[in-house]
mmCIF file with all atom_site columns, C-alpha atoms in Angstrom:
data_model
loop_
_atom_site.group_PDB
_atom_site.id
_atom_site.type_symbol
_atom_site.label_atom_id
_atom_site.label_alt_id
_atom_site.label_comp_id
_atom_site.label_asym_id
_atom_site.label_entity_id
_atom_site.label_seq_id
_atom_site.pdbx_PDB_ins_code
_atom_site.Cartn_x
_atom_site.Cartn_y
_atom_site.Cartn_z
_atom_site.occupancy
_atom_site.B_iso_or_equiv
_atom_site.pdbx_formal_charge
_atom_site.auth_seq_id
_atom_site.auth_comp_id
_atom_site.auth_asym_id
_atom_site.auth_atom_id
_atom_site.pdbx_PDB_model_num
ATOM 1   C CA . UNK A 1 1   ? 42.819  -73.715 -135.475 1.00 51.00 ? 1   UNK A CA 1
ATOM 2   C CA . UNK A 1 2   ? 46.036  -73.544 -133.506 1.00 51.00 ? 2   UNK A CA 1
ATOM 3   C CA . UNK A 1 3   ? 49.524  -73.816 -134.994 1.00 58.00 ? 3   UNK A CA 1
ATOM 4   C CA . UNK A 1 4   ? 49.423  -77.581 -134.535 1.00 58.00 ? 4   UNK A CA 1
ATOM 5   C CA . UNK A 1 5   ? 46.368  -77.721 -136.777 1.00 59.00 ? 5   UNK A CA 1
ATOM 6   C CA . UNK A 1 6   ? 44.031  -78.774 -133.969 1.00 58.00 ? 6   UNK A CA 1
ATOM 7   C CA . UNK A 1 7   ? 41.056  -76.670 -133.027 1.00 57.00 ? 7   UNK A CA 1
ATOM 8   C CA . UNK A 1 8   ? 41.347  -75.023 -129.630 1.00 55.00 ? 8   UNK A CA 1
ATOM 9   C CA . UNK A 1 9   ? 38.313  -75.669 -127.467 1.00 53.00 ? 9   UNK A CA 1
ATOM 10  C CA . UNK A 1 10  ? 37.671  -73.548 -124.404 1.00 54.00 ? 10  UNK A CA 1
ATOM 11  C CA . UNK A 1 11  ? 36.278  -75.237 -121.336 1.00 53.00 ? 11  UNK A CA 1
ATOM 12  C CA . UNK A 1 12  ? 32.804  -73.939 -120.623 1.00 52.00 ? 12  UNK A CA 1
ATOM 13  C CA . UNK A 1 13  ? 32.126  -73.732 -116.893 1.00 53.00 ? 13  UNK A CA 1
ATOM 14  C CA . UNK A 1 14  ? 29.248  -75.908 -115.650 1.00 56.00 ? 14  UNK A CA 1
ATOM 15  C CA . UNK A 1 15  ? 27.750  -72.909 -113.851 1.00 60.00 ? 15  UNK A CA 1
ATOM 16  C CA . UNK A 1 16  ? 27.891  -69.318 -115.042 1.00 57.00 ? 16  UNK A CA 1
ATOM 17  C CA . UNK A 1 17  ? 30.569  -67.185 -113.471 1.00 59.00 ? 17  UNK A CA 1
ATOM 18  C CA . UNK A 1 18  ? 29.275  -64.565 -111.041 1.00 58.00 ? 18  UNK A CA 1
ATOM 19  C CA . UNK A 1 19  ? 28.957  -61.080 -112.451 1.00 56.00 ? 19  UNK A CA 1
ATOM 20  C CA . UNK A 1 20  ? 31.053  -58.636 -110.469 1.00 55.00 ? 20  UNK A CA 1
ATOM 21  C CA . UNK A 1 21  ? 31.832  -54.999 -110.996 1.00 52.00 ? 21  UNK A CA 1
ATOM 22  C CA . UNK A 1 22  ? 35.383  -55.946 -111.976 1.00 52.00 ? 22  UNK A CA 1
ATOM 23  C CA . UNK A 1 23  ? 34.228  -58.523 -114.527 1.00 55.00 ? 23  UNK A CA 1
ATOM 24  C CA . UNK A 1 24  ? 31.842  -56.016 -116.072 1.00 55.00 ? 24  UNK A CA 1
ATOM 25  C CA . UNK A 1 25  ? 34.608  -53.436 -116.331 1.00 55.00 ? 25  UNK A CA 1
ATOM 26  C CA . UNK A 1 26  ? 37.076  -55.942 -117.828 1.00 55.00 ? 26  UNK A CA 1
ATOM 27  C CA . UNK A 1 27  ? 34.505  -57.150 -120.340 1.00 53.00 ? 27  UNK A CA 1
ATOM 28  C CA . UNK A 1 28  ? 33.569  -53.621 -121.286 1.00 50.00 ? 28  UNK A CA 1
ATOM 29  C CA . UNK A 1 29  ? 37.193  -52.521 -121.668 1.00 49.00 ? 29  UNK A CA 1
ATOM 30  C CA . UNK A 1 30  ? 37.896  -55.499 -123.936 1.00 50.00 ? 30  UNK A CA 1
ATOM 31  C CA . UNK A 1 31  ? 34.794  -54.733 -125.980 1.00 52.00 ? 31  UNK A CA 1
ATOM 32  C CA . UNK A 1 32  ? 35.826  -51.091 -126.349 1.00 47.00 ? 32  UNK A CA 1
ATOM 33  C CA . UNK A 1 33  ? 39.420  -52.017 -127.184 1.00 46.00 ? 33  UNK A CA 1
ATOM 34  C CA . UNK A 1 34  ? 38.680  -54.718 -129.729 1.00 47.00 ? 34  UNK A CA 1
ATOM 35  C CA . UNK A 1 35  ? 35.128  -53.925 -130.765 1.00 45.00 ? 35  UNK A CA 1
ATOM 36  C CA . UNK A 1 36  ? 32.369  -56.485 -130.799 1.00 44.00 ? 36  UNK A CA 1
ATOM 37  C CA . UNK A 1 37  ? 30.432  -58.307 -133.467 1.00 45.00 ? 37  UNK A CA 1
ATOM 38  C CA . UNK A 1 38  ? 27.627  -55.786 -133.237 1.00 46.00 ? 38  UNK A CA 1
ATOM 39  C CA . UNK A 1 39  ? 29.770  -52.686 -132.966 1.00 43.00 ? 39  UNK A CA 1
ATOM 40  C CA . UNK A 1 40  ? 32.383  -53.421 -135.619 1.00 42.00 ? 40  UNK A CA 1
ATOM 41  C CA . UNK A 1 41  ? 36.033  -52.872 -134.885 1.00 40.00 ? 41  UNK A CA 1
ATOM 42  C CA . UNK A 1 42  ? 38.309  -49.913 -134.440 1.00 43.00 ? 42  UNK A CA 1
ATOM 43  C CA . UNK A 1 43  ? 40.049  -50.696 -137.739 1.00 40.00 ? 43  UNK A CA 1
ATOM 44  C CA . UNK A 1 44  ? 36.769  -50.197 -139.595 1.00 42.00 ? 44  UNK A CA 1
ATOM 45  C CA . UNK A 1 45  ? 36.550  -46.660 -138.247 1.00 43.00 ? 45  UNK A CA 1
ATOM 46  C CA . UNK A 1 46  ? 33.587  -47.237 -135.970 1.00 39.00 ? 46  UNK A CA 1
ATOM 47  C CA . UNK A 1 47  ? 33.257  -44.268 -133.662 1.00 47.00 ? 47  UNK A CA 1
ATOM 48  C CA . UNK A 1 48  ? 33.071  -45.328 -130.021 1.00 49.00 ? 48  UNK A CA 1
ATOM 49  C CA . UNK A 1 49  ? 30.326  -43.887 -127.911 1.00 50.00 ? 49  UNK A CA 1
ATOM 50  C CA . UNK A 1 50  ? 31.158  -40.496 -126.484 1.00 55.00 ? 50  UNK A CA 1
ATOM 51  C CA . UNK A 1 51  ? 29.392  -41.023 -123.176 1.00 60.00 ? 51  UNK A CA 1
ATOM 52  C CA . UNK A 1 52  ? 31.591  -41.105 -120.076 1.00 70.00 ? 52  UNK A CA 1
ATOM 53  C CA . UNK A 1 53  ? 33.085  -44.505 -119.301 1.00 74.00 ? 53  UNK A CA 1
ATOM 54  C CA . UNK A 1 54  ? 31.277  -44.796 -115.978 1.00 73.00 ? 54  UNK A CA 1
ATOM 55  C CA . UNK A 1 55  ? 27.915  -44.200 -117.694 1.00 75.00 ? 55  UNK A CA 1
ATOM 56  C CA . UNK A 1 56  ? 28.711  -46.817 -120.341 1.00 77.00 ? 56  UNK A CA 1
ATOM 57  C CA . UNK A 1 57  ? 29.697  -49.327 -117.637 1.00 79.00 ? 57  UNK A CA 1
ATOM 58  C CA . UNK A 1 58  ? 26.491  -48.636 -115.732 1.00 77.00 ? 58  UNK A CA 1
ATOM 59  C CA . UNK A 1 59  ? 24.433  -49.052 -118.916 1.00 79.00 ? 59  UNK A CA 1
ATOM 60  C CA . UNK A 1 60  ? 26.172  -52.349 -119.658 1.00 83.00 ? 60  UNK A CA 1
ATOM 61  C CA . UNK A 1 61  ? 25.558  -53.579 -116.120 1.00 83.00 ? 61  UNK A CA 1
ATOM 62  C CA . UNK A 1 62  ? 21.871  -52.655 -116.417 1.00 82.00 ? 62  UNK A CA 1
ATOM 63  C CA . UNK A 1 63  ? 21.671  -54.474 -119.736 1.00 84.00 ? 63  UNK A CA 1
ATOM 64  C CA . UNK A 1 64  ? 23.291  -57.618 -118.305 1.00 85.00 ? 64  UNK A CA 1
ATOM 65  C CA . UNK A 1 65  ? 21.181  -57.571 -115.158 1.00 84.00 ? 65  UNK A CA 1
ATOM 66  C CA . UNK A 1 66  ? 17.950  -57.085 -117.097 1.00 82.00 ? 66  UNK A CA 1
ATOM 67  C CA . UNK A 1 67  ? 18.241  -60.758 -118.045 1.00 85.00 ? 67  UNK A CA 1
ATOM 68  C CA . UNK A 1 68  ? 15.892  -62.647 -115.686 1.00 85.00 ? 68  UNK A CA 1
ATOM 69  C CA . UNK A 1 69  ? 18.591  -65.289 -115.126 1.00 87.00 ? 69  UNK A CA 1
ATOM 70  C CA . UNK A 1 70  ? 20.886  -62.651 -113.619 1.00 84.00 ? 70  UNK A CA 1
ATOM 71  C CA . UNK A 1 71  ? 18.427  -60.254 -111.983 1.00 80.00 ? 71  UNK A CA 1
ATOM 72  C CA . UNK A 1 72  ? 18.450  -62.014 -108.589 1.00 84.00 ? 72  UNK A CA 1
ATOM 73  C CA . UNK A 1 73  ? 22.219  -61.825 -108.196 1.00 84.00 ? 73  UNK A CA 1
ATOM 74  C CA . UNK A 1 74  ? 23.435  -59.499 -105.437 1.00 83.00 ? 74  UNK A CA 1
ATOM 75  C CA . UNK A 1 75  ? 25.860  -57.841 -107.853 1.00 81.00 ? 75  UNK A CA 1
ATOM 76  C CA . UNK A 1 76  ? 22.880  -56.686 -109.952 1.00 81.00 ? 76  UNK A CA 1
ATOM 77  C CA . UNK A 1 77  ? 21.208  -54.797 -107.112 1.00 77.00 ? 77  UNK A CA 1
ATOM 78  C CA . UNK A 1 78  ? 23.034  -51.540 -107.846 1.00 74.00 ? 78  UNK A CA 1
ATOM 79  C CA . UNK A 1 79  ? 22.163  -51.725 -111.540 1.00 73.00 ? 79  UNK A CA 1
ATOM 80  C CA . UNK A 1 80  ? 18.479  -52.488 -111.094 1.00 71.00 ? 80  UNK A CA 1
ATOM 81  C CA . UNK A 1 81  ? 17.612  -49.912 -108.432 1.00 68.00 ? 81  UNK A CA 1
ATOM 82  C CA . UNK A 1 82  ? 18.150  -46.165 -108.949 1.00 56.00 ? 82  UNK A CA 1
ATOM 83  C CA . UNK A 1 83  ? 16.144  -44.034 -111.296 1.00 44.00 ? 83  UNK A CA 1
ATOM 84  C CA . UNK A 1 84  ? 16.817  -45.010 -114.877 1.00 54.00 ? 84  UNK A CA 1
ATOM 85  C CA . UNK A 1 85  ? 16.637  -41.819 -116.906 1.00 59.00 ? 85  UNK A CA 1
ATOM 86  C CA . UNK A 1 86  ? 15.153  -38.397 -116.378 1.00 61.00 ? 86  UNK A CA 1
ATOM 87  C CA . UNK A 1 87  ? 11.636  -37.908 -117.752 1.00 67.00 ? 87  UNK A CA 1
ATOM 88  C CA . UNK A 1 88  ? 11.334  -37.142 -121.453 1.00 69.00 ? 88  UNK A CA 1
ATOM 89  C CA . UNK A 1 89  ? 10.394  -33.511 -120.816 1.00 69.00 ? 89  UNK A CA 1
ATOM 90  C CA . UNK A 1 90  ? 13.571  -33.022 -118.778 1.00 73.00 ? 90  UNK A CA 1
ATOM 91  C CA . UNK A 1 91  ? 15.657  -34.629 -121.540 1.00 76.00 ? 91  UNK A CA 1
ATOM 92  C CA . UNK A 1 92  ? 14.095  -32.274 -124.101 1.00 78.00 ? 92  UNK A CA 1
ATOM 93  C CA . UNK A 1 93  ? 14.764  -29.229 -121.913 1.00 78.00 ? 93  UNK A CA 1
ATOM 94  C CA . UNK A 1 94  ? 18.367  -30.310 -121.351 1.00 81.00 ? 94  UNK A CA 1
ATOM 95  C CA . UNK A 1 95  ? 18.827  -30.817 -125.089 1.00 85.00 ? 95  UNK A CA 1
ATOM 96  C CA . UNK A 1 96  ? 17.338  -27.384 -125.825 1.00 84.00 ? 96  UNK A CA 1
ATOM 97  C CA . UNK A 1 97  ? 19.663  -25.756 -123.288 1.00 85.00 ? 97  UNK A CA 1
ATOM 98  C CA . UNK A 1 98  ? 22.638  -27.536 -124.829 1.00 88.00 ? 98  UNK A CA 1
ATOM 99  C CA . UNK A 1 99  ? 21.716  -26.442 -128.350 1.00 87.00 ? 99  UNK A CA 1
ATOM 100 C CA . UNK A 1 100 ? 21.034  -22.837 -127.372 1.00 87.00 ? 100 UNK A CA 1
ATOM 101 C CA . UNK A 1 101 ? 24.276  -22.610 -125.368 1.00 87.00 ? 101 UNK A CA 1
ATOM 102 C CA . UNK A 1 102 ? 26.163  -22.776 -128.672 1.00 88.00 ? 102 UNK A CA 1
ATOM 103 C CA . UNK A 1 103 ? 26.966  -19.149 -129.638 1.00 87.00 ? 103 UNK A CA 1
ATOM 104 C CA . UNK A 1 104 ? 26.157  -19.926 -133.282 1.00 87.00 ? 104 UNK A CA 1
ATOM 105 C CA . UNK A 1 105 ? 22.580  -20.817 -132.325 1.00 86.00 ? 105 UNK A CA 1
ATOM 106 C CA . UNK A 1 106 ? 21.944  -18.440 -129.420 1.00 83.00 ? 106 UNK A CA 1
ATOM 107 C CA . UNK A 1 107 ? 20.733  -15.596 -131.653 1.00 85.00 ? 107 UNK A CA 1
ATOM 108 C CA . UNK A 1 108 ? 18.170  -17.714 -133.499 1.00 89.00 ? 108 UNK A CA 1
ATOM 109 C CA . UNK A 1 109 ? 14.517  -16.879 -132.812 1.00 88.00 ? 109 UNK A CA 1
ATOM 110 C CA . UNK A 1 110 ? 13.782  -20.464 -131.780 1.00 86.00 ? 110 UNK A CA 1
ATOM 111 C CA . UNK A 1 111 ? 16.448  -20.274 -129.056 1.00 86.00 ? 111 UNK A CA 1
ATOM 112 C CA . UNK A 1 112 ? 15.227  -16.885 -127.877 1.00 84.00 ? 112 UNK A CA 1
ATOM 113 C CA . UNK A 1 113 ? 11.701  -18.306 -127.615 1.00 85.00 ? 113 UNK A CA 1
ATOM 114 C CA . UNK A 1 114 ? 12.922  -21.462 -125.862 1.00 82.00 ? 114 UNK A CA 1
ATOM 115 C CA . UNK A 1 115 ? 14.979  -19.518 -123.328 1.00 80.00 ? 115 UNK A CA 1
ATOM 116 C CA . UNK A 1 116 ? 12.106  -17.093 -122.649 1.00 81.00 ? 116 UNK A CA 1
ATOM 117 C CA . UNK A 1 117 ? 9.698   -19.973 -122.003 1.00 80.00 ? 117 UNK A CA 1
ATOM 118 C CA . UNK A 1 118 ? 12.253  -21.719 -119.806 1.00 77.00 ? 118 UNK A CA 1
ATOM 119 C CA . UNK A 1 119 ? 12.962  -18.512 -117.876 1.00 76.00 ? 119 UNK A CA 1
ATOM 120 C CA . UNK A 1 120 ? 9.228   -18.002 -117.325 1.00 80.00 ? 120 UNK A CA 1
ATOM 121 C CA . UNK A 1 121 ? 8.921   -21.627 -116.204 1.00 77.00 ? 121 UNK A CA 1
ATOM 122 C CA . UNK A 1 122 ? 11.778  -21.222 -113.720 1.00 74.00 ? 122 UNK A CA 1
ATOM 123 C CA . UNK A 1 123 ? 10.234  -17.980 -112.434 1.00 78.00 ? 123 UNK A CA 1
ATOM 124 C CA . UNK A 1 124 ? 6.872   -19.719 -111.987 1.00 80.00 ? 124 UNK A CA 1
ATOM 125 C CA . UNK A 1 125 ? 8.543   -22.602 -110.150 1.00 80.00 ? 125 UNK A CA 1
ATOM 126 C CA . UNK A 1 126 ? 10.371  -20.157 -107.867 1.00 81.00 ? 126 UNK A CA 1
ATOM 127 C CA . UNK A 1 127 ? 7.132   -18.278 -107.181 1.00 82.00 ? 127 UNK A CA 1
ATOM 128 C CA . UNK A 1 128 ? 5.294   -21.512 -106.375 1.00 82.00 ? 128 UNK A CA 1
ATOM 129 C CA . UNK A 1 129 ? 8.128   -22.640 -104.076 1.00 82.00 ? 129 UNK A CA 1
ATOM 130 C CA . UNK A 1 130 ? 8.190   -19.260 -102.319 1.00 83.00 ? 130 UNK A CA 1
ATOM 131 C CA . UNK A 1 131 ? 4.426   -19.414 -101.818 1.00 85.00 ? 131 UNK A CA 1
ATOM 132 C CA . UNK A 1 132 ? 4.737   -22.947 -100.448 1.00 84.00 ? 132 UNK A CA 1
ATOM 133 C CA . UNK A 1 133 ? 7.411   -21.902 -97.948  1.00 82.00 ? 133 UNK A CA 1
ATOM 134 C CA . UNK A 1 134 ? 5.579   -18.744 -96.909  1.00 85.00 ? 134 UNK A CA 1
ATOM 135 C CA . UNK A 1 135 ? 2.300   -20.594 -96.422  1.00 85.00 ? 135 UNK A CA 1
ATOM 136 C CA . UNK A 1 136 ? 3.782   -22.396 -93.416  1.00 84.00 ? 136 UNK A CA 1
ATOM 137 C CA . UNK A 1 137 ? 2.490   -20.887 -90.160  1.00 85.00 ? 137 UNK A CA 1
ATOM 138 C CA . UNK A 1 138 ? 5.938   -20.179 -88.707  1.00 85.00 ? 138 UNK A CA 1
ATOM 139 C CA . UNK A 1 139 ? 6.819   -17.968 -91.719  1.00 81.00 ? 139 UNK A CA 1
ATOM 140 C CA . UNK A 1 140 ? 3.638   -15.934 -91.979  1.00 81.00 ? 140 UNK A CA 1
ATOM 141 C CA . UNK A 1 141 ? 4.289   -12.296 -91.292  1.00 83.00 ? 141 UNK A CA 1
ATOM 142 C CA . UNK A 1 142 ? 7.879   -12.355 -92.615  1.00 84.00 ? 142 UNK A CA 1
ATOM 143 C CA . UNK A 1 143 ? 8.697   -9.312  -94.731  1.00 83.00 ? 143 UNK A CA 1
ATOM 144 C CA . UNK A 1 144 ? 10.380  -11.579 -97.306  1.00 83.00 ? 144 UNK A CA 1
ATOM 145 C CA . UNK A 1 145 ? 7.086   -13.433 -97.759  1.00 83.00 ? 145 UNK A CA 1
ATOM 146 C CA . UNK A 1 146 ? 5.139   -10.339 -98.853  1.00 82.00 ? 146 UNK A CA 1
ATOM 147 C CA . UNK A 1 147 ? 6.215   -10.823 -102.470 1.00 81.00 ? 147 UNK A CA 1
ATOM 148 C CA . UNK A 1 148 ? 4.817   -14.363 -102.443 1.00 78.00 ? 148 UNK A CA 1
ATOM 149 C CA . UNK A 1 149 ? 1.400   -13.444 -101.071 1.00 76.00 ? 149 UNK A CA 1
ATOM 150 C CA . UNK A 1 150 ? -1.488  -14.590 -103.273 1.00 71.00 ? 150 UNK A CA 1
ATOM 151 C CA . UNK A 1 151 ? -3.326  -11.600 -104.723 1.00 64.00 ? 151 UNK A CA 1
ATOM 152 C CA . UNK A 1 152 ? -6.692  -11.295 -103.035 1.00 53.00 ? 152 UNK A CA 1
ATOM 153 C CA . UNK A 1 153 ? -9.943  -10.922 -104.974 1.00 50.00 ? 153 UNK A CA 1
ATOM 154 C CA . UNK A 1 154 ? -10.222 -7.302  -103.759 1.00 50.00 ? 154 UNK A CA 1
ATOM 155 C CA . UNK A 1 155 ? -6.773  -6.468  -105.234 1.00 50.00 ? 155 UNK A CA 1
ATOM 156 C CA . UNK A 1 156 ? -7.752  -7.605  -108.733 1.00 49.00 ? 156 UNK A CA 1
#
């Protein structure tokens, strides 16, 4: 109710307003500032997400544009294209690197094992890439490619 005792009624537009980057940002800023029904409010001590603002805005845009009623809008094109998230294996590797980068954890056997496996994986990827490059006809015979040569059956 307003001060006059009458309920204030907002006019609801006949057609939905277009979603624009600016409207998404304004809506997100208001939600962060005042909280939302699902997130609680700042006064209740709810910790806001620690992801960068741009990532949160992009996630919100993707969420809004996932609605079939909005998906065809031109403003949703940027949110519905692009690769969503890295594969699960990459997320796990990134998380492992982050954990083992902490000096308090670096000396743990699990981190030593993780880093050794990752180092071996990177070395194998580099070897495979070197072999791929050196297998091209224009590079055969380069001295730098000798280290990438496949061992022959006679050498083993």
